């Protein structure tokens, strides 16, 4: 009888591919990685099962080349999660499955993982070998202090004793790289300074009294805590309870930059526990080794793709800063890691904790209607700390000088004189947003995008922050030949230069994507805490996750653009950003102060911000969204198209609209150019579909998507974005 293996491949096709099993190979377990011929090439795919027959003639079926048994198969729970994503986001299953793997495992080249480590199991923690088994007792004691490598055990001639512990269930082997072991022996700081749990505040204890009993089953819990209220401590205590039950915890964070400091915080709190980190800032080898280590770790910390990591003992998922747009992938599989985490929690029957000082309206609405459990922390965890005073500097009455007002500069000088630290927030990197010719009004355009080239004066370049194009700074205006070109506006580089000239005694550090790498964050934190920095100047990288006790002033510049943006989410994002930046000030016993320069001090957003009243502002926004029938009251799908000419992109979308199935309660809007109409020499257009019913919208897209495949002529690229955040 013919044996047919169905394989998922990384292609844009929504189907599986059939291959014949070679003689002598009876079956391939689902989830196994395999190498198969595909066209004139070979590809790595995922085996998903067998079939009795195939639509391809038996004589034309090609043979499986081999099973890649040097790497683990994808577990059934990951296969189920990928299938959910394929169904919900209408994306090819094979492309999803291969995207969940580290790059080194997506090709057939053999990969040798890191050093094998012997880890203590939960049973081994309480094990008491017989008195005569002195060598086993000694090895158990060593494992209780730190995991041991196979090489070390062989050198000490303890191999048979390790085998005895594994046979007894007291230890287990895992291919953990050194950075994933959580061994205090590998880090002098962790060895000398473990971090005990601080006493819980009354609010934290009340939250724990509600959360701890819920750890046994699925549920979504939204922790809305003001900045500095101790949300991380709450996560720590929940993780501690999960680890005590011999289960694993997954902690998702939005920014790569936050990973090293949080990882160190977790290692101090859980010394000896195997902890792994996953994010794109790791090298390919480290990323692959940490992914392979994930099944044996107790705690996995990572950015959005970590939601697909193999965790067989999963007991808790935490999504910190759940409102952050970084959890939404903006190309390829356009998934929301927060929403996928909730789906994974439901499939695994484990709780999901969402945390934020400014929850997304989607999550907050779910909490208000009772689908999520709402837990509030209204006070800062340090008893002496209170929320900072927020003051507005009215730009209609106070002039700017190099982007700064006199009150702002005076506040910086006063803070410096008191020996305290300041943060100056400007969410625009580079020296200036553009280069300008005062003679003919030329403003440095990007030749490939509907955007301006940003002036980076220290690098002597003009750069596009959208497509990556860059060029040298011209000696004269390309339009009229005027050599006197001026920087237009202000970026963090120019702000740093301005502050250095105005406050020469201040030690200033600029923090943006041009200056920071993930590994530099630990050193930065130590410098700030050691009082080696007086003023931090930076972008949104500074807005969250940082706790500096001597930082008492936050100065926020140039945020008004969001107040008149056509994006209906702009004010929601601005409120969250301002609240997060303001929360960096006054987190210890010294009072905090926040100054915001704005030309619109009467805007309702600032009224709620000054009262630190997120619930009030969220309710106002939700009422506005209900009136306008916008998310989260409704659900949306965005069909995007890119082509070399705008007419081609619009024609594709107009044809797509005519092919849309009739569906009650689903609205199909007209095709329009995208807000940024050209990126990387491709013209972009979009078509919005909306419904008050998620089920109706999903049924509509299931019927519609196959019709889109048949539209001719094709455009350069098209994609469906389910629950879009960016238009």
XYZ file of C-alpha atoms in Angstrom:
727
model
C 0.000 0.000 0.000
C 1.276 3.468 -0.931
C 2.425 5.544 2.083
C 1.816 9.259 1.543
C 3.241 11.869 3.898
C 1.613 15.301 4.067
C 4.144 18.082 4.577
C 3.704 21.783 5.366
C 6.198 23.984 3.495
C 7.096 27.663 3.703
C 5.180 28.782 0.609
C 2.364 31.293 -0.003
C 0.038 28.416 -0.886
C -2.729 27.412 1.540
C -2.202 23.666 1.190
C -0.088 20.693 2.223
C 2.218 18.782 -0.127
C 2.230 15.021 -0.633
C 5.386 12.894 -0.700
C 6.052 9.180 -0.824
C 7.786 7.587 2.106
C 10.938 5.708 1.084
C 11.054 1.953 1.491
C 11.810 0.895 5.026
C 10.283 4.015 6.616
C 6.850 3.070 7.881
C 5.795 6.369 9.457
C 6.963 9.844 10.411
C 5.599 11.328 13.662
C 3.577 14.537 13.174
C 5.670 17.617 13.859
C 8.902 16.057 12.602
C 11.133 18.272 10.498
C 11.838 16.715 7.124
C 13.783 17.525 3.976
C 11.884 17.215 0.704
C 12.414 18.096 -2.954
C 10.431 21.138 -4.090
C 10.737 22.250 -7.681
C 14.444 22.389 -8.460
C 15.391 22.937 -4.830
C 15.165 21.198 -1.481
C 13.173 22.571 1.423
C 12.732 21.872 5.115
C 9.107 21.218 6.015
C 6.998 19.899 8.849
C 5.368 16.471 8.591
C 1.724 16.684 9.625
C 0.375 13.187 9.003
C -0.284 10.551 6.392
C -2.999 10.083 3.783
C -4.403 7.053 2.025
C -4.316 8.682 -1.401
C -3.279 11.852 -3.175
C -4.590 14.172 -5.880
C -1.178 13.736 -7.527
C -0.730 10.656 -9.689
C 1.257 7.937 -7.932
C 3.920 7.985 -10.632
C 4.504 11.712 -10.165
C 4.783 11.686 -6.382
C 8.295 12.517 -5.250
C 10.043 10.794 -2.359
C 10.831 12.253 1.025
C 14.592 12.814 1.198
C 15.075 12.330 4.940
C 13.789 13.023 8.420
C 15.909 15.608 10.254
C 16.300 13.653 13.460
C 19.078 15.954 14.752
C 16.396 18.384 15.973
C 13.221 17.858 17.990
C 9.789 17.532 16.438
C 7.284 20.313 16.978
C 4.955 19.328 19.805
C 1.200 18.816 19.342
C 0.426 22.013 21.268
C 2.580 24.093 18.901
C 0.914 22.445 15.904
C -2.519 23.312 17.336
C -1.436 26.899 18.008
C -0.093 27.281 14.468
C -3.363 25.898 13.082
C -5.283 28.476 15.123
C -3.107 31.239 13.613
C -3.592 29.857 10.107
C -7.374 29.856 10.587
C -7.673 33.228 12.331
C -5.084 35.226 10.378
C -5.769 33.410 7.073
C -2.099 32.717 6.502
C -0.453 29.542 5.108
C 0.124 26.934 7.829
C 3.551 25.942 6.495
C 4.787 29.543 6.514
C 3.648 29.875 10.133
C 5.275 26.647 11.305
C 8.618 27.456 9.715
C 8.507 31.033 11.030
C 8.256 29.724 14.609
C 11.667 28.055 14.236
C 15.028 29.794 14.710
C 16.694 30.471 11.340
C 19.391 27.813 11.918
C 16.726 25.086 12.116
C 14.942 26.119 8.919
C 17.620 24.561 6.726
C 18.878 21.012 6.482
C 22.416 21.782 7.645
C 23.077 19.760 10.820
C 23.070 21.855 13.970
C 25.038 20.813 17.027
C 23.355 22.255 20.090
C 25.058 23.544 23.199
C 26.640 21.594 25.986
C 24.379 18.997 27.676
C 23.541 20.014 31.239
C 22.271 17.877 34.087
C 19.380 19.605 35.855
C 17.666 18.784 39.118
C 14.005 17.757 38.820
C 11.335 18.695 41.339
C 11.515 15.176 42.787
C 15.274 15.548 43.117
C 14.943 18.672 45.236
C 13.466 16.615 48.078
C 15.244 13.335 47.329
C 17.236 11.549 50.050
C 19.432 8.746 48.639
C 20.521 5.936 50.870
C 23.242 6.835 53.367
C 25.711 4.537 51.637
C 25.175 6.326 48.263
C 27.544 9.102 49.245
C 28.521 9.980 45.670
C 24.866 10.371 44.641
C 24.179 12.541 47.672
C 27.172 14.729 46.829
C 26.032 15.076 43.223
C 22.520 15.996 44.340
C 23.962 18.679 46.608
C 25.988 20.050 43.686
C 22.902 20.123 41.456
C 20.957 21.970 44.122
C 23.603 24.691 43.899
C 23.804 24.789 40.092
C 23.288 22.630 36.976
C 26.317 20.584 35.906
C 27.749 20.038 32.419
C 28.325 16.574 31.022
C 31.990 17.426 30.463
C 32.448 18.422 34.113
C 30.765 15.241 35.321
C 32.951 13.100 33.051
C 36.083 14.874 34.274
C 35.033 14.123 37.862
C 34.151 10.509 36.920
C 30.539 10.991 37.982
C 28.874 9.765 34.792
C 27.372 6.594 36.324
C 26.109 8.522 39.353
C 24.426 11.025 37.013
C 22.823 8.118 35.144
C 21.538 6.737 38.447
C 19.928 10.082 39.332
C 18.294 10.294 35.896
C 16.994 6.709 36.236
C 15.509 7.585 39.626
C 13.766 10.664 38.180
C 15.826 13.000 40.367
C 17.678 14.683 37.475
C 17.265 15.173 33.741
C 19.487 16.061 30.814
C 18.827 19.218 28.779
C 20.847 20.948 26.107
C 21.058 24.250 27.917
C 23.640 26.809 26.833
C 25.462 28.555 29.685
C 23.363 31.718 29.345
C 20.161 29.684 29.785
C 21.080 27.696 32.876
C 20.309 30.340 35.434
C 23.393 29.198 37.339
C 24.481 31.606 40.012
C 27.958 30.165 39.667
C 28.278 31.769 36.234
C 27.547 35.323 37.415
C 29.486 36.844 40.329
C 26.848 39.506 40.816
C 24.081 36.923 41.103
C 26.194 34.733 43.354
C 26.906 37.580 45.769
C 23.618 39.427 45.626
C 20.527 37.212 45.346
C 17.317 39.190 45.485
C 14.883 38.240 48.268
C 11.195 38.958 47.857
C 10.194 42.319 49.337
C 7.156 42.474 51.574
C 3.956 42.662 49.552
C 1.912 45.834 49.791
C -1.729 45.586 50.833
C -2.821 46.067 47.201
C -0.396 43.435 45.941
C -1.567 40.960 48.565
C -5.202 41.571 47.649
C -4.316 40.967 44.000
C -2.464 37.759 44.892
C -5.436 36.542 46.914
C -7.452 36.728 43.692
C -4.784 35.483 41.287
C -3.189 32.547 43.124
C -6.394 30.456 43.281
C -6.841 31.074 39.532
C -3.523 29.432 38.571
C -5.171 26.036 38.158
C -7.117 26.880 35.003
C -7.454 29.183 32.022
C -8.595 32.737 32.555
C -7.448 36.158 31.385
C -6.527 38.580 34.158
C -5.855 42.242 33.367
C -3.572 43.880 35.924
C -4.023 47.636 35.606
C -1.375 49.122 37.861
C -0.075 52.667 37.909
C 3.599 53.109 37.095
C 5.737 51.960 40.023
C 2.898 49.958 41.623
C 4.885 46.711 41.617
C 3.376 44.780 38.715
C 6.697 42.984 38.204
C 6.703 41.879 41.839
C 3.219 40.485 41.316
C 4.477 38.498 38.318
C 7.406 37.230 40.410
C 5.145 35.833 43.115
C 2.867 34.165 40.589
C 5.883 32.644 38.832
C 7.200 31.409 42.171
C 3.931 29.553 42.775
C 4.019 28.080 39.266
C 7.627 26.893 39.649
C 6.761 25.310 43.003
C 4.217 23.181 41.125
C 6.993 22.053 38.710
C 5.504 24.032 35.834
C 6.944 26.620 33.458
C 6.269 30.326 33.054
C 6.385 32.348 29.847
C 6.911 36.112 30.159
C 6.423 38.195 27.016
C 7.840 41.712 26.841
C 7.568 44.209 23.975
C 11.108 45.545 23.673
C 14.402 43.724 23.070
C 16.041 46.469 25.120
C 14.118 45.396 28.229
C 15.224 41.754 28.022
C 18.720 41.877 29.624
C 17.694 43.851 32.705
C 14.562 41.762 33.281
C 16.521 38.553 32.759
C 19.031 39.651 35.390
C 16.169 40.588 37.731
C 14.628 37.129 37.310
C 17.962 35.383 37.805
C 18.519 37.220 41.082
C 15.065 36.268 42.260
C 15.237 32.621 41.151
C 18.896 31.573 41.575
C 19.645 28.082 40.357
C 16.541 27.957 38.165
C 17.107 27.410 34.426
C 16.055 30.597 32.650
C 16.201 31.206 28.897
C 15.738 34.345 26.806
C 14.517 34.527 23.220
C 14.640 37.634 21.052
C 16.029 38.773 17.719
C 18.932 40.571 19.398
C 20.593 37.213 20.057
C 23.030 35.739 17.563
C 21.675 32.877 15.458
C 23.551 30.216 17.431
C 22.465 31.559 20.831
C 18.900 31.958 19.640
C 18.814 28.377 18.366
C 20.357 26.978 21.535
C 17.922 28.879 23.738
C 14.985 27.627 21.665
C 16.262 24.072 22.053
C 16.718 24.744 25.777
C 13.159 26.025 26.243
C 11.570 22.622 27.053
C 13.979 22.186 29.967
C 13.855 25.710 31.364
C 11.616 26.900 34.193
C 11.176 30.439 32.923
C 11.272 31.759 29.376
C 11.574 35.494 28.803
C 11.176 36.850 25.311
C 9.631 39.114 22.712
C 6.608 38.317 20.546
C 7.882 35.229 18.663
C 8.501 33.520 22.016
C 4.780 32.855 22.215
C 5.469 29.863 19.918
C 8.339 28.440 22.009
C 8.165 24.748 23.025
C 7.119 24.647 26.698
C 5.727 21.205 27.622
C 5.053 22.109 31.290
C 3.498 25.503 30.681
C 1.660 26.803 33.732
C 1.452 30.596 33.292
C 1.712 33.227 30.568
C 2.472 36.853 31.449
C 2.219 39.609 28.826
C 3.874 42.711 30.273
C 3.034 46.139 28.784
C 0.232 44.371 26.930
C -0.872 47.597 25.238
C 2.402 47.971 23.345
C 2.149 47.981 19.555
C 5.385 45.964 19.312
C 3.366 42.835 20.095
C 1.735 43.175 16.661
C 3.820 41.845 13.758
C 3.626 44.288 10.838
C 4.709 42.032 7.970
C 4.439 38.385 6.965
C 2.157 36.730 9.503
C 0.547 39.867 10.960
C -0.293 38.339 14.313
C -0.783 39.880 17.747
C 1.418 38.046 20.257
C -0.946 39.138 23.039
C -3.949 37.560 21.308
C -1.998 34.425 20.370
C -0.846 34.151 24.004
C -4.488 34.152 25.084
C -5.279 31.470 22.510
C -2.334 29.383 23.756
C -3.452 29.809 27.350
C -6.934 28.607 26.442
C -5.603 25.588 24.550
C -3.268 24.646 27.423
C -5.833 25.546 30.143
C -3.398 27.885 31.901
C -3.970 31.466 33.095
C -2.869 34.511 31.126
C -1.936 37.694 32.997
C -1.933 40.943 31.009
C -0.236 43.878 32.702
C -0.048 47.586 31.932
C -0.349 51.042 33.451
C -2.314 51.981 30.324
C -4.110 48.878 28.998
C -5.210 48.737 25.384
C -8.840 49.700 24.878
C -9.454 46.186 23.521
C -8.327 44.594 26.796
C -9.944 47.202 29.024
C -13.290 46.784 27.255
C -13.058 43.014 27.810
C -12.426 43.646 31.506
C -15.365 46.042 31.792
C -17.723 43.516 30.228
C -16.508 40.764 32.542
C -14.670 38.536 30.062
C -11.345 39.394 31.722
C -10.811 39.703 35.454
C -9.766 43.278 36.268
C -7.195 43.753 39.034
C -6.152 47.288 39.942
C -3.047 48.595 41.709
C -3.703 52.280 42.364
C -0.748 53.120 44.624
C 3.003 52.994 44.101
C 4.715 50.099 45.849
C 7.181 52.306 47.768
C 5.170 53.931 50.523
C 6.998 57.287 50.290
C 6.588 57.469 46.510
C 3.616 59.242 45.018
C 2.563 59.855 41.451
C 4.321 62.884 39.953
C 2.739 66.285 39.453
C 2.108 66.953 35.757
C 2.402 70.540 34.512
C 1.657 71.888 31.037
C 3.805 74.529 29.330
C 1.546 76.446 26.922
C 3.455 77.028 23.678
C 0.901 79.597 22.532
C 2.191 81.995 25.196
C 5.777 80.863 25.837
C 8.212 80.881 22.884
C 10.537 78.017 21.964
C 14.291 78.375 21.710
C 15.906 75.347 20.015
C 12.881 73.266 20.965
C 12.956 74.239 24.664
C 10.979 76.790 26.661
C 12.425 78.842 29.492
C 10.384 76.983 32.200
C 11.627 73.642 30.860
C 15.251 74.755 30.866
C 14.876 76.200 34.361
C 13.393 72.931 35.629
C 16.384 71.021 34.225
C 18.812 73.463 35.844
C 17.031 73.259 39.218
C 17.012 69.465 39.156
C 20.708 69.439 38.301
C 21.458 71.844 41.166
C 19.686 69.527 43.625
C 21.865 66.621 42.483
C 18.887 64.775 41.013
C 18.378 63.282 37.581
C 16.168 64.244 34.631
C 14.703 62.554 31.590
C 14.035 64.506 28.388
C 11.715 62.665 26.008
C 11.610 63.389 22.279
C 10.300 60.553 20.129
C 12.340 61.450 17.064
C 15.846 60.161 16.529
C 18.436 61.782 14.318
C 19.625 65.382 14.324
C 16.598 66.856 12.561
C 13.547 65.426 10.750
C 14.677 66.996 7.478
C 17.183 69.260 5.745
C 15.667 72.501 4.429
C 16.595 75.122 1.861
C 15.313 78.581 2.931
C 15.804 79.888 -0.602
C 13.543 77.561 -2.621
C 11.804 75.553 0.179
C 13.355 72.233 -0.906
C 12.985 69.688 1.935
C 15.129 66.522 1.658
C 12.760 63.951 0.070
C 13.376 60.208 0.069
C 13.591 59.134 -3.603
C 11.927 55.798 -2.737
C 9.227 56.781 -0.204
C 6.573 59.366 0.576
C 8.763 60.558 3.424
C 11.608 62.938 4.221
C 15.216 61.957 4.691
C 16.262 62.485 8.301
C 19.445 64.414 8.996
C 22.026 62.399 10.983
C 24.768 64.985 11.316
C 27.233 62.935 13.365
C 27.213 60.268 10.644
C 27.207 62.947 7.892
C 24.257 61.205 6.261
C 20.626 61.687 5.284
C 18.659 58.531 6.121
C 15.155 57.238 5.476
C 13.721 55.582 8.576
C 11.193 53.654 6.446
C 13.133 51.988 3.622
C 16.732 52.345 4.843
C 17.928 54.499 1.946
C 20.751 56.858 2.857
C 23.007 59.335 1.117
C 25.628 61.929 1.985
C 24.583 65.407 3.062
C 24.608 67.595 -0.082
C 26.992 70.546 -0.146
C 24.302 72.692 -1.770
C 20.573 72.595 -2.485
C 19.786 70.212 -5.379
C 16.994 72.573 -6.436
C 18.630 75.997 -6.536
C 22.280 75.520 -5.599
C 22.009 77.424 -2.300
C 24.868 76.236 -0.042
C 23.157 77.467 3.152
C 20.988 74.436 4.027
C 19.317 74.359 7.446
C 18.177 71.543 9.747
C 14.381 71.610 10.000
C 12.968 70.616 13.379
C 14.684 68.728 16.146
C 15.743 65.160 16.828
C 17.479 63.580 19.801
C 20.976 64.275 18.430
C 20.261 68.002 18.104
C 18.543 68.089 21.497
C 21.590 66.487 23.106
C 23.821 69.105 21.469
C 21.529 71.942 22.601
C 21.419 70.745 26.219
C 25.199 70.262 26.307
C 25.623 73.913 25.262
C 23.003 75.271 27.686
C 23.944 73.080 30.671
C 27.697 72.485 30.271
C 28.063 70.987 33.759
C 25.493 68.255 33.074
C 26.524 64.731 32.162
C 24.139 63.860 29.321
C 23.450 60.456 27.814
C 21.413 59.967 24.634
C 19.298 56.819 24.342
C 17.841 55.883 20.970
C 18.205 53.198 18.345
C 21.353 54.848 17.005
C 23.207 54.632 20.323
C 21.887 51.563 22.137
C 22.146 47.840 21.706
C 20.405 45.279 23.966
C 23.587 44.369 25.848
C 24.269 48.026 26.645
C 21.162 48.424 28.794
C 22.625 46.767 31.865
C 25.650 49.079 31.790
C 23.367 52.080 31.276
C 21.247 51.182 34.295
C 24.323 50.781 36.465
C 25.664 54.167 35.284
C 22.403 55.942 36.083
C 22.106 54.316 39.518
C 25.750 55.154 40.234
C 24.884 58.830 39.568
C 27.245 59.002 36.570
C 24.465 60.504 34.417
C 22.513 63.701 35.087
C 20.200 63.901 32.076
C 18.896 61.098 29.870
C 17.747 62.226 26.422
C 15.845 59.665 24.436
C 12.982 58.230 22.446
C 10.289 55.732 23.461
C 13.048 53.279 24.420
C 13.096 55.230 27.708
C 9.345 55.229 28.214
C 8.889 51.995 30.144
C 10.505 49.333 32.250
C 13.148 51.544 33.882
C 13.286 52.282 37.596
C 15.772 54.996 38.568
C 15.245 56.184 42.173
C 16.966 59.586 41.737
C 15.080 60.553 38.584
C 12.670 63.286 39.653
C 12.000 65.264 36.457
C 10.493 64.125 33.153
C 10.399 66.711 30.382
C 8.268 65.786 27.343
C 8.725 67.639 24.039
C 6.825 67.864 20.745
C 3.899 65.468 21.151
C 1.120 67.539 19.575
C 1.164 65.825 16.186
C -0.873 62.919 17.550
C -3.669 65.259 18.665
C -4.661 66.017 15.063
C -3.628 62.737 13.427
C -6.154 61.012 11.094
C -5.385 57.720 12.890
C -8.234 57.121 15.348
C -5.837 55.327 17.711
C -3.357 58.212 17.840
C -4.645 59.809 21.041
C -4.908 56.421 22.767
C -1.259 55.748 21.946
C -0.233 59.270 22.979
C -1.947 58.979 26.370
C -0.200 55.656 27.002
C 3.146 57.075 25.946
C 2.842 60.195 28.097
C 1.664 58.185 31.103
C 4.586 55.777 30.730
C 7.168 58.568 30.391
C 5.662 60.483 33.310
C 5.890 57.312 35.366
C 9.697 57.381 35.258
C 9.727 60.376 37.648
C 9.494 60.206 41.426
C 9.519 56.432 41.828
C 11.272 56.482 45.220
C 11.146 58.832 48.209
C 11.809 62.031 46.203
C 8.783 63.770 44.656
C 8.484 63.698 40.886
C 7.614 66.449 38.439
C 6.560 66.224 34.791
C 6.561 69.097 32.283
C 4.826 68.710 28.919
C 5.290 71.335 26.216
C 2.087 71.622 24.177
C 0.135 74.133 22.136
C -3.133 72.443 23.152
C -3.232 72.531 26.969
C -7.065 72.481 26.964
C -7.290 69.122 25.176
C -9.259 66.575 27.289
C -6.353 64.131 27.109
C -4.209 66.380 29.304
C -7.003 66.849 31.835
C -7.178 63.098 32.427
C -3.399 62.786 32.302
C -2.896 65.356 35.052
C -5.279 63.372 37.275
C -3.541 60.094 36.342
C -7.040 58.965 35.414
C -6.647 56.211 32.841
C -10.093 54.663 33.591
C -11.828 57.992 32.989
C -10.052 58.604 29.689
C -10.588 54.997 28.565
C -14.328 55.278 29.185
C -14.460 58.526 27.195
C -12.599 56.931 24.295
C -14.845 53.853 24.390
C -17.941 56.054 24.229
C -16.410 57.851 21.240
C -15.606 54.550 19.514
C -19.164 53.283 20.072
C -20.554 56.436 18.502
C -18.219 56.146 15.487
C -18.463 52.322 15.274
C -14.725 51.829 15.572
C -12.691 49.094 17.340
C -12.960 47.638 19.887
C -16.717 48.034 19.324
C -16.243 46.654 15.812
C -13.707 44.337 14.152
C -11.643 45.204 11.103
C -9.661 43.549 8.326
C -7.371 45.531 6.052
C -6.521 44.281 2.564
C -3.227 45.865 1.530
C -1.792 45.948 -1.984
C 1.586 47.105 -3.268
C 2.469 47.673 -6.923
C 4.894 49.657 -9.046
C 2.032 52.017 -9.993
C -0.792 53.304 -7.776
C -3.388 52.641 -10.505
C -2.405 48.966 -10.496
C -2.734 48.661 -6.723
C -6.110 50.433 -6.702
C -7.400 48.326 -9.625
C -6.505 45.150 -7.724
C -8.397 46.328 -4.650
C -11.405 47.464 -6.676
C -11.580 44.025 -8.285
C -11.268 42.485 -4.809
C -14.257 44.560 -3.660
C -16.398 43.267 -6.518
C -15.499 39.675 -5.529
C -16.466 40.219 -1.894
C -19.203 37.780 -0.820
C -22.563 39.103 0.288
C -22.612 39.061 4.084
C -25.099 40.707 6.408
C -23.448 43.053 8.858
C -20.114 43.226 6.977
C -19.168 46.545 5.363
C -16.646 46.792 2.515
C -15.242 50.307 2.078
C -13.679 51.887 -1.012
C -10.063 51.325 -1.985
C -7.816 54.291 -1.152
C -4.071 55.067 -1.173
C -2.327 54.207 2.108
C -1.451 57.111 4.423
C 2.177 56.605 3.397
C 1.529 55.959 -0.262
C 5.020 54.909 -1.378
C 7.667 52.864 0.459
C 10.782 51.379 -1.161
C 9.563 52.283 -4.675
C 6.258 50.463 -4.266
C 2.926 52.292 -4.332
C 0.610 51.186 -1.537
C -3.171 51.135 -1.292
C -5.661 49.556 1.071
C -9.257 48.448 1.432
C -11.034 48.234 4.787
C -13.620 45.630 5.786
C -15.514 46.024 9.052
C -18.173 44.258 11.111
C -19.581 44.348 14.624
C -19.347 40.533 14.677
C -15.982 38.760 14.744
C -17.642 35.512 13.650
C -19.329 37.170 10.658
C -16.081 38.857 9.642
C -14.117 35.607 9.893
C -16.698 33.762 7.790
C -16.539 36.573 5.228
C -12.729 36.382 4.947
C -12.765 32.559 4.694
C -14.995 32.870 1.642
C -13.225 35.921 0.212
C -9.547 34.979 0.492
C -9.505 32.157 -2.114
C -11.100 34.543 -4.615
C -8.253 36.998 -4.125
C -5.764 34.368 -5.301
C -7.442 34.311 -8.721
C -7.339 38.051 -9.458
C -5.403 38.865 -12.623
C -3.235 40.755 -13.292
C -1.428 40.348 -10.011
C 0.160 43.105 -7.991
C 3.666 42.997 -6.558
C 2.329 41.982 -3.169
C -0.951 41.805 -1.257
C -1.784 40.793 2.292
C -4.643 40.502 4.750
C -4.201 42.207 8.099
C -6.644 40.882 10.704
C -7.254 43.353 13.559
C -4.894 45.996 12.084
C -3.207 48.512 14.371
C -1.401 50.569 11.724
C -3.085 52.000 8.621
